[in-house]
Short mmCIF file of C-alpha atoms in Angstrom, two decimals:
data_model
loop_
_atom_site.label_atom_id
_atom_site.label_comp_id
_atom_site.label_asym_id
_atom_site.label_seq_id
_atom_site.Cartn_x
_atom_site.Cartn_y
_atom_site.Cartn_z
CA UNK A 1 286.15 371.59 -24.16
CA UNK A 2 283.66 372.93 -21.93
CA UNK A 3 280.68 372.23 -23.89
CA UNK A 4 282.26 368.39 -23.90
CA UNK A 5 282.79 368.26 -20.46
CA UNK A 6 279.38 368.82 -19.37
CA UNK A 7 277.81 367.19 -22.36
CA UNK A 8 279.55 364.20 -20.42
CA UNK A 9 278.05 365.13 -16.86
CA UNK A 10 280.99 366.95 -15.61
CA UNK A 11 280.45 370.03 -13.59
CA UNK A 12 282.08 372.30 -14.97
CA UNK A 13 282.88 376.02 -12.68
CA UNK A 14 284.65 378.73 -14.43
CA UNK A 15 286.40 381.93 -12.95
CA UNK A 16 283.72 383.78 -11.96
CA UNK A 17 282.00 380.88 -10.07
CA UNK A 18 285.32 379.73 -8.29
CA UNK A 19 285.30 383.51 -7.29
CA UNK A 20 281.63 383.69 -5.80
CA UNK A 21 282.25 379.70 -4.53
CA UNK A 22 285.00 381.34 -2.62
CA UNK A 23 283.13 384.00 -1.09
CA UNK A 24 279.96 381.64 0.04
CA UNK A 25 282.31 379.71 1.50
CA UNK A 26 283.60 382.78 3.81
CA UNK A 27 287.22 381.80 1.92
CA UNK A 28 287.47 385.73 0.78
CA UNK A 29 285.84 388.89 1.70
CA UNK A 30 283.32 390.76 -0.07
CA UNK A 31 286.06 393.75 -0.67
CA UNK A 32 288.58 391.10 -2.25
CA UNK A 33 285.69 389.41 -4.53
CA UNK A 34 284.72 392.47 -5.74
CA UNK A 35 288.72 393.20 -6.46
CA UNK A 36 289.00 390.28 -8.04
CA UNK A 37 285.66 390.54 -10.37
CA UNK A 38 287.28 393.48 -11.24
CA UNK A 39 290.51 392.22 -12.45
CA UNK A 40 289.18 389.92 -14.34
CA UNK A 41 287.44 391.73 -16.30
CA UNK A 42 289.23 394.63 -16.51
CA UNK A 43 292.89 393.23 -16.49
CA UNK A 44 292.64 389.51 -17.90
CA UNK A 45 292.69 388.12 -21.37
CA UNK A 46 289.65 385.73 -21.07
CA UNK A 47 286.88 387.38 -23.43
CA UNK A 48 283.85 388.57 -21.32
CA UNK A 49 281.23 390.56 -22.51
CA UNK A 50 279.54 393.55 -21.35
CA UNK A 51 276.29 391.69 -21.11
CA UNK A 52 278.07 389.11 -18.69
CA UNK A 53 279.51 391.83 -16.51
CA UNK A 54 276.18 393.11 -15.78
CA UNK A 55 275.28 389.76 -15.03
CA UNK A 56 277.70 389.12 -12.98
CA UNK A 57 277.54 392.71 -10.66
CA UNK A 58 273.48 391.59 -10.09
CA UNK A 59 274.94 388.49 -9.44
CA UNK A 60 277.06 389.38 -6.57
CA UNK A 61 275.20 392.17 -5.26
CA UNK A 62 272.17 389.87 -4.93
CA UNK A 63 274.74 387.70 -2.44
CA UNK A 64 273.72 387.51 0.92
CA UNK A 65 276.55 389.09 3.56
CA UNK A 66 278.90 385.98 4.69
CA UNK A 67 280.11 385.39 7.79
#
């Protein structure tokens, strides 16, 4: 569905980016991103890879402090 979605323009945001829009937009704290990044991968059933976990730690500690 995804790959349909955007082959038809549509943005498409998934967990992780909700999360991180979230935080840019000061709507969580850095303690309760990190919590959640956590969770997800640790405690959800959505199939994430290693290799996107790593990605995803640079990810967020390359984020600027907000607020």
């Amino acid at each position: 569905m995804r790959r349909e979605l955007e082959f038809r323009g549509a943005l498409v945001i998934g967990s992780v980016g909700l999360l991180v829009r979230a935080y840019n937009k000061a709507l969580m704290a850095r303690e309760d991103l990190d919590h959640a990044i956590d969770a997800l991968f640790d405690e959800s059933t959505l199939h994430l890879s290693l290799a996107f976990r790593g990605y995803v730690r640079k990810l967020i500690n390359d984020l600027g402090k907000v607020c």
